[in-house]
Coordinates of C-alpha atoms in Angstrom, one line a residue:
X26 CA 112.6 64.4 -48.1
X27 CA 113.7 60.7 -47.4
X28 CA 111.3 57.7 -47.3
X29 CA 110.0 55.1 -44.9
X30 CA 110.7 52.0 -45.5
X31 CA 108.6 49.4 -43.2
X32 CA 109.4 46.0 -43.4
X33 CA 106.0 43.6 -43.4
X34 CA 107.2 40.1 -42.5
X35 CA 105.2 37.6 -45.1
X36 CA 103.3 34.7 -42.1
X37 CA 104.8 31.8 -43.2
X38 CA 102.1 28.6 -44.5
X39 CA 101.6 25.9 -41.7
X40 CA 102.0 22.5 -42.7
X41 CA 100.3 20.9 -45.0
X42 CA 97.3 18.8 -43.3
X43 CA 98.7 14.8 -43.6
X44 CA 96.5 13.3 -46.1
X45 CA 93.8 11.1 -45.2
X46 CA 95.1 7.1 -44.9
X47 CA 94.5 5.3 -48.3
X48 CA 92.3 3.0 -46.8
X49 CA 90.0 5.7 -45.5
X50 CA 90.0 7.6 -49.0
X51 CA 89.1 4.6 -50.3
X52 CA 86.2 3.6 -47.8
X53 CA 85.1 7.4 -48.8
X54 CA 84.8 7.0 -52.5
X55 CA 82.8 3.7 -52.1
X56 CA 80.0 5.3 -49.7
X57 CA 77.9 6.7 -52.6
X58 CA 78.0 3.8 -55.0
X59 CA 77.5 1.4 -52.5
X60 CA 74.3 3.6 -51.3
X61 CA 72.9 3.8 -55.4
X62 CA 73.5 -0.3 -55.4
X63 CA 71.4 -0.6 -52.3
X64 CA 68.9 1.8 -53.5
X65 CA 68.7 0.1 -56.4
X66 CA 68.4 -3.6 -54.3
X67 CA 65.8 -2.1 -51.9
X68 CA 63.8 -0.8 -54.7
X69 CA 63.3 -4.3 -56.5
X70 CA 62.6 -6.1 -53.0
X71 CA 59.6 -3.2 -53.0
X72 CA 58.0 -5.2 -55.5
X73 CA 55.7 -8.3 -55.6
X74 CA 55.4 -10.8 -55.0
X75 CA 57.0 -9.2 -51.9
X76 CA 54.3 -7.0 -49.8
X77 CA 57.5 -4.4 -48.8
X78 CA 56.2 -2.0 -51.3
X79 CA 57.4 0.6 -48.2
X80 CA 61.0 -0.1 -49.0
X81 CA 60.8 1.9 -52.4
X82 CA 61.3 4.8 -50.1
X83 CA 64.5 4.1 -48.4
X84 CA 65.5 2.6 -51.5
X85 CA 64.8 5.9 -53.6
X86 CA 66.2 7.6 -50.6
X87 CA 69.0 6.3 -50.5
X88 CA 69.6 7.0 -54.5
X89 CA 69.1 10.0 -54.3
X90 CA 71.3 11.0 -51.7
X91 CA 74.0 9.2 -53.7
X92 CA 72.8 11.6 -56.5
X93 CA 73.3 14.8 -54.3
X94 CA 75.7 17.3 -55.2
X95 CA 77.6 14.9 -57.9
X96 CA 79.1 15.9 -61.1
X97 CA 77.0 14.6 -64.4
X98 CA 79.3 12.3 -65.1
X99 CA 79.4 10.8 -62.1
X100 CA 75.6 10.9 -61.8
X101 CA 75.8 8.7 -64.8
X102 CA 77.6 6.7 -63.0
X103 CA 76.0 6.0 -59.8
X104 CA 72.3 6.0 -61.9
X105 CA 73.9 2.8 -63.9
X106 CA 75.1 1.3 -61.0
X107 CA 71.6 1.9 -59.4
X108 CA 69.9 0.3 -62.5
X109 CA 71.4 -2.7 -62.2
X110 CA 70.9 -3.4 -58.8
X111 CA 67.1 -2.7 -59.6
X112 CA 66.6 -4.4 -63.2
X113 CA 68.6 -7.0 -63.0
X114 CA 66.8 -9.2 -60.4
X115 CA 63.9 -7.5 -61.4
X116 CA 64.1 -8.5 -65.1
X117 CA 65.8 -12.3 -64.0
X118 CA 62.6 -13.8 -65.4
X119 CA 63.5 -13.1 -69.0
X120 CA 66.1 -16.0 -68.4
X121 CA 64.4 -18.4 -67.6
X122 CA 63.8 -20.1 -71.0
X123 CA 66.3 -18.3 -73.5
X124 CA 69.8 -18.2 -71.2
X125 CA 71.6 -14.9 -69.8
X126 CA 71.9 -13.2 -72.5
X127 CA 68.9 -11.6 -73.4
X128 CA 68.3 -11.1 -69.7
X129 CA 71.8 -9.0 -69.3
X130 CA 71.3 -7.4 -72.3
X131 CA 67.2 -5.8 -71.5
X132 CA 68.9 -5.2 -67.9
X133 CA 71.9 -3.0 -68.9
X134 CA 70.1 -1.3 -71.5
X135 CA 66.6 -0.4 -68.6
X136 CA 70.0 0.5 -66.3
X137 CA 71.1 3.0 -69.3
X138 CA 67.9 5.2 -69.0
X139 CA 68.5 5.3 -64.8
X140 CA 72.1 6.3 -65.6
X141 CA 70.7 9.1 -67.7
X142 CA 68.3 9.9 -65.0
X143 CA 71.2 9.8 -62.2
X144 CA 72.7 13.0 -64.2
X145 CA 69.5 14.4 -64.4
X146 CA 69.1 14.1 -61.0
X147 CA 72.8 14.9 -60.3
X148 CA 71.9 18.1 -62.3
X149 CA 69.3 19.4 -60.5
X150 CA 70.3 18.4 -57.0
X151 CA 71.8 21.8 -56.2
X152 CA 68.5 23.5 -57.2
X153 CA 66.3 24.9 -54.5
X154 CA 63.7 22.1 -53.3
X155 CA 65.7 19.7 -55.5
X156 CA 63.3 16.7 -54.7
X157 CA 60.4 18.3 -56.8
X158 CA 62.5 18.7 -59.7
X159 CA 64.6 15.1 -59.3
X160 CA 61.0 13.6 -59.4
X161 CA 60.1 15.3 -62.5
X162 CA 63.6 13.6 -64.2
X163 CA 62.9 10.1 -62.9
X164 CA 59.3 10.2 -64.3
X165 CA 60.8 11.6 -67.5
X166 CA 63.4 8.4 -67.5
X167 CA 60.5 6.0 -67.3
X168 CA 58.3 8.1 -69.7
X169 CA 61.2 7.6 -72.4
X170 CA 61.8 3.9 -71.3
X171 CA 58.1 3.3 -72.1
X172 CA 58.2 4.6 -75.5
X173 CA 62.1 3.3 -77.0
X174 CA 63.2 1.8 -78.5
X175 CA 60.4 -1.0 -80.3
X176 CA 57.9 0.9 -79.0
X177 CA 59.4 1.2 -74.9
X178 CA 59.2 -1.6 -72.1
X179 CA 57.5 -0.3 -69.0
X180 CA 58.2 -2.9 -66.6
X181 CA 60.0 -1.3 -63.4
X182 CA 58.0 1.9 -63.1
X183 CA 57.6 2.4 -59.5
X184 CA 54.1 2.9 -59.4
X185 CA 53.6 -1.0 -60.3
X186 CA 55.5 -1.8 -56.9
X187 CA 52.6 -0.2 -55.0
X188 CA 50.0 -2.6 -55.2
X189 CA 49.4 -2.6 -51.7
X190 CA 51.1 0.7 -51.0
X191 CA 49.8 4.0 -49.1
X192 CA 49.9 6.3 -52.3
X193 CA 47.9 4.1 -54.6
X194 CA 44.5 6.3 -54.9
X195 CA 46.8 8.9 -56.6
X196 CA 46.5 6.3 -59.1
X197 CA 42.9 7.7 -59.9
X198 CA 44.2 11.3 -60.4
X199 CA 47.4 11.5 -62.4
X200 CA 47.8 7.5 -63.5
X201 CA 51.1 5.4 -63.2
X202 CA 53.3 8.8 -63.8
X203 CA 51.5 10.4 -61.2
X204 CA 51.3 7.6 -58.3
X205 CA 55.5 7.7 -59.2
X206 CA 55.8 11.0 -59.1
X207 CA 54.0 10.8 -55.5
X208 CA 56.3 7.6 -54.1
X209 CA 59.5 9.4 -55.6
X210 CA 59.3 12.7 -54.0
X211 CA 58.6 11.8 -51.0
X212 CA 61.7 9.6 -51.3
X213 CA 63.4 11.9 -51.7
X214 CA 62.4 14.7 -49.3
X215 CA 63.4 12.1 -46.9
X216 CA 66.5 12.4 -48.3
X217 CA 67.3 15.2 -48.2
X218 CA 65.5 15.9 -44.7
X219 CA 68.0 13.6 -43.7
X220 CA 70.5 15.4 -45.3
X221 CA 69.3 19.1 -43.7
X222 CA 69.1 17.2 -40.1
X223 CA 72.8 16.3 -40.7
X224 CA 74.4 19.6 -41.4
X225 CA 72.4 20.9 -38.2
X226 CA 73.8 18.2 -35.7
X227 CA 77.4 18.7 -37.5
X228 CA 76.9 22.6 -37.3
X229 CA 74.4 23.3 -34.3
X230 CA 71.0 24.5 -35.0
X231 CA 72.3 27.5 -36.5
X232 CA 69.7 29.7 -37.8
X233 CA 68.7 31.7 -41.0
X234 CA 65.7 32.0 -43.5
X235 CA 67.9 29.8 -46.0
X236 CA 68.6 26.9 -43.6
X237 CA 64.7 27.2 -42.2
X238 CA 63.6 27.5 -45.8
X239 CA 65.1 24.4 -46.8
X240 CA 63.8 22.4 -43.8
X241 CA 60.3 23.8 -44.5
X242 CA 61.0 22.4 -48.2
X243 CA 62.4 19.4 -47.4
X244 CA 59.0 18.6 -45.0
X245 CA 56.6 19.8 -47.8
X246 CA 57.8 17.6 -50.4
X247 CA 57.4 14.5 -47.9
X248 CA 53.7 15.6 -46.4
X249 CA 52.5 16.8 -49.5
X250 CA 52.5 13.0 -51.5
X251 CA 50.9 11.8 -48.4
X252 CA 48.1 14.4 -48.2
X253 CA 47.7 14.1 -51.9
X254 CA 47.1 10.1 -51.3
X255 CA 44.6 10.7 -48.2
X256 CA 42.7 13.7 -50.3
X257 CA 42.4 11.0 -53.2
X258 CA 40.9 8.4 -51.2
X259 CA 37.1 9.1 -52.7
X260 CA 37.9 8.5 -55.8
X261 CA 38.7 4.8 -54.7
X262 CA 34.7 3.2 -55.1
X263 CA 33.4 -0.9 -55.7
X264 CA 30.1 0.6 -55.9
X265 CA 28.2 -0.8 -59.0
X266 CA 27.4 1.7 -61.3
X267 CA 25.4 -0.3 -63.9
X268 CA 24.5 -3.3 -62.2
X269 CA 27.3 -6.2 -61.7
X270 CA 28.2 -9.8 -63.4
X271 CA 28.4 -12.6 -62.8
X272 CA 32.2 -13.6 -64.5
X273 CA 33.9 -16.8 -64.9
X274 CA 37.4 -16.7 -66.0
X275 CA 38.9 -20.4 -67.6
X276 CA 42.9 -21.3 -66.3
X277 CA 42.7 -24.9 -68.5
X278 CA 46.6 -25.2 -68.1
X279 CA 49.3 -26.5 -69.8
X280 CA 51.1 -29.7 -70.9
X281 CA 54.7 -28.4 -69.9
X282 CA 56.0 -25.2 -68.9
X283 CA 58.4 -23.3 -71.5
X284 CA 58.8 -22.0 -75.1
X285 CA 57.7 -25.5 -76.4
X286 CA 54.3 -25.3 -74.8
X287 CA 52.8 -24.9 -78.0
X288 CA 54.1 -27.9 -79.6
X289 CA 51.1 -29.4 -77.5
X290 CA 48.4 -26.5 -79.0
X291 CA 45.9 -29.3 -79.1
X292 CA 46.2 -30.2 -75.7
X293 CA 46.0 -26.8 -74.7
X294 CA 42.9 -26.2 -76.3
X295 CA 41.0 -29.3 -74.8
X296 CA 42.4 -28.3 -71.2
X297 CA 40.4 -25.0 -71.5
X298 CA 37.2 -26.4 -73.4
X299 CA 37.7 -29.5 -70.5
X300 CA 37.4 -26.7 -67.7
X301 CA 34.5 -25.1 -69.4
X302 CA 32.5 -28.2 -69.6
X303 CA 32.5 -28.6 -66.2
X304 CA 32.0 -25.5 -65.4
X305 CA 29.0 -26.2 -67.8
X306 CA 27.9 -29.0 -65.5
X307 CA 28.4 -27.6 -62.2
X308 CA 26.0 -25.2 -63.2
X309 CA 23.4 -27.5 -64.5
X310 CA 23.9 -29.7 -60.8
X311 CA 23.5 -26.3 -58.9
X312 CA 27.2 -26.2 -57.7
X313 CA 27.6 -22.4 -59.1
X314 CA 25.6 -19.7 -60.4
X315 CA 25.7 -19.6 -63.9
X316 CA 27.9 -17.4 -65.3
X317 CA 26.8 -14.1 -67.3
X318 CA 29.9 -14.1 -69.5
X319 CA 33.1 -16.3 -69.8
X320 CA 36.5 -15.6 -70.4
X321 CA 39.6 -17.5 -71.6
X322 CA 43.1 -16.5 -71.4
X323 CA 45.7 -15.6 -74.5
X324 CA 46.9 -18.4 -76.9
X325 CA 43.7 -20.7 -75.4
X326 CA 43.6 -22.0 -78.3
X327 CA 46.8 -21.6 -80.9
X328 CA 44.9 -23.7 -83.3
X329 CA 43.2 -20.7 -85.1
X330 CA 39.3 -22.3 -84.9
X331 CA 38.3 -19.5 -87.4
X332 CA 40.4 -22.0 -90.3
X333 CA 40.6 -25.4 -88.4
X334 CA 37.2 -26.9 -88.4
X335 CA 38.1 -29.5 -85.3
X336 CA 39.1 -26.5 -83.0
X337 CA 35.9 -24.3 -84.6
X338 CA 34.0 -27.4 -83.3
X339 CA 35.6 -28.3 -79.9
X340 CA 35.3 -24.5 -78.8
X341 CA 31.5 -24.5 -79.9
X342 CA 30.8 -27.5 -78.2
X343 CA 32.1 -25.7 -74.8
X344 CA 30.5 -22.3 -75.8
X345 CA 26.9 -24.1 -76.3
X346 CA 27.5 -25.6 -73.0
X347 CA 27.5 -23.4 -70.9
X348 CA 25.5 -20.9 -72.5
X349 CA 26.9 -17.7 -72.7
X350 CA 29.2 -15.4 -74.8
X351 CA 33.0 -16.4 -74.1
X352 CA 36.1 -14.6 -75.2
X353 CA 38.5 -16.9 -76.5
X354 CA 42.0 -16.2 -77.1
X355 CA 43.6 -17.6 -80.2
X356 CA 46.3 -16.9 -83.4
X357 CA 44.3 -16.1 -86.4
X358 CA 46.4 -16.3 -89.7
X359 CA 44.8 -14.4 -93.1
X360 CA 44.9 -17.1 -96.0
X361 CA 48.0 -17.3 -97.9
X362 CA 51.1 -17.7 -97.5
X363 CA 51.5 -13.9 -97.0
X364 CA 48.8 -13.8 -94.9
X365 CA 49.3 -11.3 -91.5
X366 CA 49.1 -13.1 -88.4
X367 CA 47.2 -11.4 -85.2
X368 CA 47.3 -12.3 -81.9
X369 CA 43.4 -12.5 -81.5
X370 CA 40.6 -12.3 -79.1
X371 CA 37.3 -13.8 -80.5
X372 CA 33.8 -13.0 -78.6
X373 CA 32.1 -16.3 -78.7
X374 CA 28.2 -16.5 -79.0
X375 CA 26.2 -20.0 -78.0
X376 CA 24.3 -19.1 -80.8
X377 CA 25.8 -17.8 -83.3
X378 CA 29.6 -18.7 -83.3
X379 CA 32.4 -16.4 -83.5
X380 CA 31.8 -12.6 -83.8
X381 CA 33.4 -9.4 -82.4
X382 CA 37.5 -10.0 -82.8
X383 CA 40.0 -7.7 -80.8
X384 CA 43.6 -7.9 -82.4
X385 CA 46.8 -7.3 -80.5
X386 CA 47.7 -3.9 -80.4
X387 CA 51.0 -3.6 -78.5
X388 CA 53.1 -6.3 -79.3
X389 CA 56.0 -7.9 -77.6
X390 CA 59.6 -7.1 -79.3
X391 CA 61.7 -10.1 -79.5
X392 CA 58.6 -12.7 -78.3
X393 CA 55.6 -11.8 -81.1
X394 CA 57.9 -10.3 -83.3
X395 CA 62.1 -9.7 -84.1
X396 CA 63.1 -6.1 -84.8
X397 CA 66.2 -6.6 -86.6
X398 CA 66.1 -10.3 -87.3
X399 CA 68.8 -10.9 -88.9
X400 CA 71.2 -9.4 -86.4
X401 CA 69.4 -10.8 -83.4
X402 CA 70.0 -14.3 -84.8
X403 CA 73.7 -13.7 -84.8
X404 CA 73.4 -13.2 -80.6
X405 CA 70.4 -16.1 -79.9
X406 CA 69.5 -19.3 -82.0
X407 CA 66.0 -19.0 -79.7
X408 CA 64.6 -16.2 -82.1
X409 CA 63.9 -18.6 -84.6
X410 CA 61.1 -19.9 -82.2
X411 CA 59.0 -17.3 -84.3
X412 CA 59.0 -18.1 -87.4
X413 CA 56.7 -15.9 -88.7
X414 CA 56.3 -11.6 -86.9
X415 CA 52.5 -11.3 -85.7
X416 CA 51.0 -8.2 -86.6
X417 CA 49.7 -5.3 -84.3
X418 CA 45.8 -4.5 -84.6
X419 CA 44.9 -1.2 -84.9
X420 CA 41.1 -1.2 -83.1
X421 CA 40.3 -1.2 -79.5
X422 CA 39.2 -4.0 -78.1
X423 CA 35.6 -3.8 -76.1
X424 CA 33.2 -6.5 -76.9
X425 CA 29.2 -6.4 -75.6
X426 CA 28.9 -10.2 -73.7
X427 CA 25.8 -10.3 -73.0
X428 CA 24.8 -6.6 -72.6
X429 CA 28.1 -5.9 -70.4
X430 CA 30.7 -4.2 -72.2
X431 CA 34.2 -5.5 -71.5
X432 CA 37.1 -3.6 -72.2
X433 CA 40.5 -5.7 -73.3
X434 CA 43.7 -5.5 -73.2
X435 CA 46.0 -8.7 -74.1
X436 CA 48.6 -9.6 -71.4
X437 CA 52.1 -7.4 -72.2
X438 CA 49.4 -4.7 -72.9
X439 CA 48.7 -4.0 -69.6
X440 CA 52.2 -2.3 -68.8
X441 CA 51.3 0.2 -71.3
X442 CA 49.3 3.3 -70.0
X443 CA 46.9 4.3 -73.0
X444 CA 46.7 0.1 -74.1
X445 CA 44.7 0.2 -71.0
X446 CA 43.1 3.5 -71.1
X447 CA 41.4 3.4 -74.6
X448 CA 39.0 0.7 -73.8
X449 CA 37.7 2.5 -70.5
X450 CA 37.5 6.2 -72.8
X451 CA 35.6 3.6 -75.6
X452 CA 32.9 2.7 -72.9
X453 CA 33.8 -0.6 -71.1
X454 CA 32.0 -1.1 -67.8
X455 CA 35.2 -3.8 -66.9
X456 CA 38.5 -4.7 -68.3
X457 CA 39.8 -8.0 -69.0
X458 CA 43.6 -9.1 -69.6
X459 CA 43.7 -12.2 -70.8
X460 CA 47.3 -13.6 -70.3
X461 CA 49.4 -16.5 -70.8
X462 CA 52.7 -16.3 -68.9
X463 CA 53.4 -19.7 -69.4
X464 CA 56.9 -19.3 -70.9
X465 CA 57.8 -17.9 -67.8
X466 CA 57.9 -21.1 -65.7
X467 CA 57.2 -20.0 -61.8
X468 CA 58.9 -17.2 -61.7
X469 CA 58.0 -13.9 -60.2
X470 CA 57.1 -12.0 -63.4
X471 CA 53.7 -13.5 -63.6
X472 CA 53.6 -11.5 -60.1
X473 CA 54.7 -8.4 -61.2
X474 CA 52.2 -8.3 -64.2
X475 CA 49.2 -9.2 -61.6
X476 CA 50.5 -5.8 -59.9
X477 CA 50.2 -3.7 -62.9
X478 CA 46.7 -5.2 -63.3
X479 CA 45.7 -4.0 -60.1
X480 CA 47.2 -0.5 -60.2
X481 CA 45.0 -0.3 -63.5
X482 CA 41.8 -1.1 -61.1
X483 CA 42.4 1.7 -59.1
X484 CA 43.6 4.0 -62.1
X485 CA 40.4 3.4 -64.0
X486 CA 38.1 2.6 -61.3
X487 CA 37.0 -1.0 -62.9
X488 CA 37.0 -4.3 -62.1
X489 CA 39.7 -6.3 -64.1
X490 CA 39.3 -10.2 -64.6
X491 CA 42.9 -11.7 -65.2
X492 CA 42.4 -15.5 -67.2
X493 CA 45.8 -17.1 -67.6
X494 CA 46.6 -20.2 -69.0
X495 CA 48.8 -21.1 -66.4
X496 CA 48.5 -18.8 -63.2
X497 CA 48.3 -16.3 -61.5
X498 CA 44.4 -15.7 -62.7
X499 CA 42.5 -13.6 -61.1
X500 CA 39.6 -11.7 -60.4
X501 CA 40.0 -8.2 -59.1
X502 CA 37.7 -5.4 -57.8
X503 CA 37.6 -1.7 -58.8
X504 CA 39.9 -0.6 -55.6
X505 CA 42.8 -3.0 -56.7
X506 CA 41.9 -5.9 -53.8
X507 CA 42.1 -9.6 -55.2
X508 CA 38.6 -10.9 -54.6
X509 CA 39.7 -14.7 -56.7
X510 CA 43.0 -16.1 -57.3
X511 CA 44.4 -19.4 -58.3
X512 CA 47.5 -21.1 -58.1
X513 CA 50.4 -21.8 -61.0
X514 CA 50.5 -24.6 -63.4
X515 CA 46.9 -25.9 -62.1
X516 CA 43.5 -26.0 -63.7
X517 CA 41.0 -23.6 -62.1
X518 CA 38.0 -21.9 -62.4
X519 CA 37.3 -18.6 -61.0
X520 CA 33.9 -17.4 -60.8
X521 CA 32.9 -14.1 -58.5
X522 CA 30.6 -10.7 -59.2
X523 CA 31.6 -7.8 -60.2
X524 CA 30.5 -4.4 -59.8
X525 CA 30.4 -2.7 -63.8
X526 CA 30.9 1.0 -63.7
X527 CA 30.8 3.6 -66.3
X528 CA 31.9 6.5 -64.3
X529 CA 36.2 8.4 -65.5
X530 CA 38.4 9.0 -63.0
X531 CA 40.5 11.7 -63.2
X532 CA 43.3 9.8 -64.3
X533 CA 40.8 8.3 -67.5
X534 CA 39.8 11.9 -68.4
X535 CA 43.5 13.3 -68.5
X536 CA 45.4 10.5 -70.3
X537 CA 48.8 11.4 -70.9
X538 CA 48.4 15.5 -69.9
X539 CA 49.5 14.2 -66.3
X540 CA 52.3 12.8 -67.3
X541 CA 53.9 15.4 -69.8
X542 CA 53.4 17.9 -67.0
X543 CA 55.5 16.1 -64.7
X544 CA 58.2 15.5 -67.3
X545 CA 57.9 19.5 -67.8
X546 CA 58.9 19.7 -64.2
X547 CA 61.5 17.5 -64.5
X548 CA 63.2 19.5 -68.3
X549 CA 62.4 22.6 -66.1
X550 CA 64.5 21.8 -63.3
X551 CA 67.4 20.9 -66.0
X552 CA 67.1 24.2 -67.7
X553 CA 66.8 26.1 -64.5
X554 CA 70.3 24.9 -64.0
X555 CA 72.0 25.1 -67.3
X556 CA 70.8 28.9 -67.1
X557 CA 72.5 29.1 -63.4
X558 CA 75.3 27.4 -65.0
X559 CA 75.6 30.1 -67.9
X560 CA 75.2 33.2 -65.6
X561 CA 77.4 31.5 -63.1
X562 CA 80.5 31.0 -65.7
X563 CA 79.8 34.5 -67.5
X564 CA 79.9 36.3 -63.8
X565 CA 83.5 34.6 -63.6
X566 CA 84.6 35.8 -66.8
X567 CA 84.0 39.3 -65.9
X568 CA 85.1 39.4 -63.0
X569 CA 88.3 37.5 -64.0
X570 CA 88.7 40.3 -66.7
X571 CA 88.2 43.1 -64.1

């Protein structure tokens, strides 16, 4: 019996496809970074003092779909780049008085947490409904950046670009991490609608319950922000709830503009008691109603009137003037030479003098204190400007002026969720954040606080009187709109009712609970895929075995 042999002629390879031109490689490798760094650009012209606060949505957009698909690494990568297109304009301010240093430095190290969210983000991008979960990681990023290091720096969180923006009553449900969360996923469910639109022009309509299922996905993570923002929309009242007041907030300004303003405390402090008196007398000619309650901004007067018997006098003299309890802002040293110094509000009686104090509970790292001192003098001869590290308080501040009770919170406070929260959960009727941005020249960051001040209108359903020493005070009602403003560098007096209300939003009631859920969503999209990642590797073991 004799075999068959049938011969099977191998099909030879065709050639090799000619690799694409250098030049177009090239152009290819740059499309994704280039898209993060305009992300990252469109997402800082979202904020004031620009009204484009609808650009943070191409802008996240656009980061995202850089994000999409990437390896962690290169997420990394593309988030940094990102973060510096955003915080470095953003942060330019810090500059202004103290060189590029410290500027670059607080830039690259905000642009370190985005780089950390980009391979988050890269992470979960192959995920099912990715945008849900890619929302929960950037809220997670800024929940970390507001807590390290020196107790966090919130400046950049996108809910204090929206102002003026669509999604703001979300504000009154979830907070700042909500109202993000809101402005992010739609972002990106634009993206990647975008991204599902692509594939079908590429590929013709095609069909399939995957491809319809993540259209459908892409669509619900877009409309449902902005039904969440319409359905929250009642929440948003200027109704009085226990009365109104009549407020006057004092901007005496300064001598100069810079870190050496308070080489000139004395003048300072008769710019504010000069305003007052006239106040005082405009009153008495029937130019203006008189006031129920007055307030003065931060470091009003850095002569500490509670030691200095000419300040003690000068600020009494105003205070008796015009009649009615005024919250000035001051530095109070304990005696000795060991004595703790506070950044200090004082509540003012006509009658009776100084009473009710609220010390500084959040203080600034590197500007009312230096972590590390001795390090940080090696990089910047500026941080001997403070001498001596102020002390946090440890109360809350709400003071009774004249049976309204005022909540406080003291300027770099007010980028600080539960700073502002307390004081509303404590009973205040109003908030007041008393300021002095003075060190900051005219640049835009006295803007970009103003915006925080009216997201925390909205968040906690109160009016909130802003008294700077320099500009931009204001006076602002309990659905975030601007009712009083003054200019920069320029004495003013703003005067205006206010409706008090005792009501909690949402957002009061739930503190932080809003927020840890959302960065739940974001570690559960990150575990979701390291345990496709595991199954996926152990399903190529075995079958590389078999």
């Amino acid at each position: 019996m004799s075999a068959t042999v049938t011969s099977v002629e191998t099909p030879q390879p065709g050639p090799a496809p000619a690799p694409a031109p250098v030049g177009q490689r090239l152009l290819r490798g740059l499309i994704r970074p280039a898209a993060a760094v305009a992300g990252g650009l469109l997402l800082y012209v979202s904020f004031p003092p620009q009204p484009l606060w609808f650009l943070a949505l191409p802008g996240l957009a656009l980061f995202g779909w850089s994000l999409y698909g990437r390896r962690l690494r290169v997420g990394f990568g593309l988030g940094l780049l990102g973060g510096l297109a955003f915080f470095l304009p953003l942060l330019e301010w810090t500059s202004v008085e103290v060189g590029s240093f410290p500027w670059i430095a607080l830039a690259v190290a905000e642009a370190l947490f985005l780089g950390c969210v980009g391979l988050g983000i890269a992470a979960v991008s192959r995920l099912p409904v990715w945008p849900l979960w890619a929302a929960g990681v950037w809220i997670a990023g800024e929940a970390a950046r507001a807590r390290f290091p020196f107790g966090g720096f919130s400046w950049g969180k996108v809910a204090f670009g929206q102002p003026d923006g669509f999604f703001l009553p979300l504000a009154a449900v979830g907070g700042t991490p909500l109202l993000g969360f809101a402005v992010v996923l739609c972002a990106f469910g634009l993206a990647e609608a975008a991204r599902q639109a692509a594939r079908r022009v590429a590929a013709g309509r095609g069909s399939g319950d995957a491809r319809r299922g993540a259209v459908t996905a892409a669509a619900v993570t877009v409309l449902a922000p902005v039904a969440g923002a319409f359905a929250a929309l009642p929440l948003v009242s200027t109704a009085p709830e226990a009365g109104s007041a009549t407020v006057a907030a004092i901007q005496g300004n300064v001598p100069r503009m810079g870190l050496d303003f308070n080489a000139q405390r004395s003048a300072v402090l008769d710019n504010h008691v000069k305003e007052t008196l006239k106040l005082a007398a405009e009153v008495k000619a029937g130019k203006r109603p008189k006031p129920d309650l007055v307030l003065w901004p931060e470091n009003s007067s850095d002569i500490d009137p509670l030691h200095d018997e000419g300040a003690r006098l000068a600020i009494d003299t105003a205070v008796k003037a015009i009649g009615v309890p005024t919250e000035i802002g001051t530095v109070v040293q304990q005696p000795g030479p060991d004595g703790k110094l506070y950044n200090t509000l004082i509540n003012w009686s006509p009658t009776t003098g100084p009473g009710a104090t609220y010390e500084k509970r959040h203080i600034q790292p590197f500007g009312e204190y230096i972590p590390m001192r001795s390090l940080a003098e090696k990089f910047s001869k500026d941080v001997a400007l403070v001498r001596k590290d102020f002390t946090p308080g440890t109360k809350v501040g709400v003071f009774d002026m004249a049976g309204t009770k005022v909540g406080f919170a003291t300027c770099y406070e007010a980028a600080f969720d539960n700073d502002v929260r307390d004081p509303v959960v404590a009973g205040a009727e109003m908030l007041a954040v008393p300021s002095n941005n003075a060190t900051f020249d005219r640049s835009r960051m006295t803007y970009q606080q103003l915006a925080m001040d009216e997201v925390r209108a909205v968040e906690h359903s109160r009016s909130v009187v802003v008294p700077t020493t320099s500009g931009v005070s204001a006076i602002i009602e309990p659905d975030g709109s601007i009712t009083r403003k003054s200019g920069m560098f320029t004495p003013a007096i703003l005067e205006g009712k206010v409706p008090l209300r005792t009501s909690l939003t949402p957002a009061t009631r739930l503190g932080t609970l809003p927020e840890w859920l959302l960065v739940a969503v974001g570690g559960a999209g990150v575990a979701w895929t390291v345990v496709r990642t595991v199954r996926s590797r152990r399903g190529g073991s075995t079958a590389a075995r078999a």
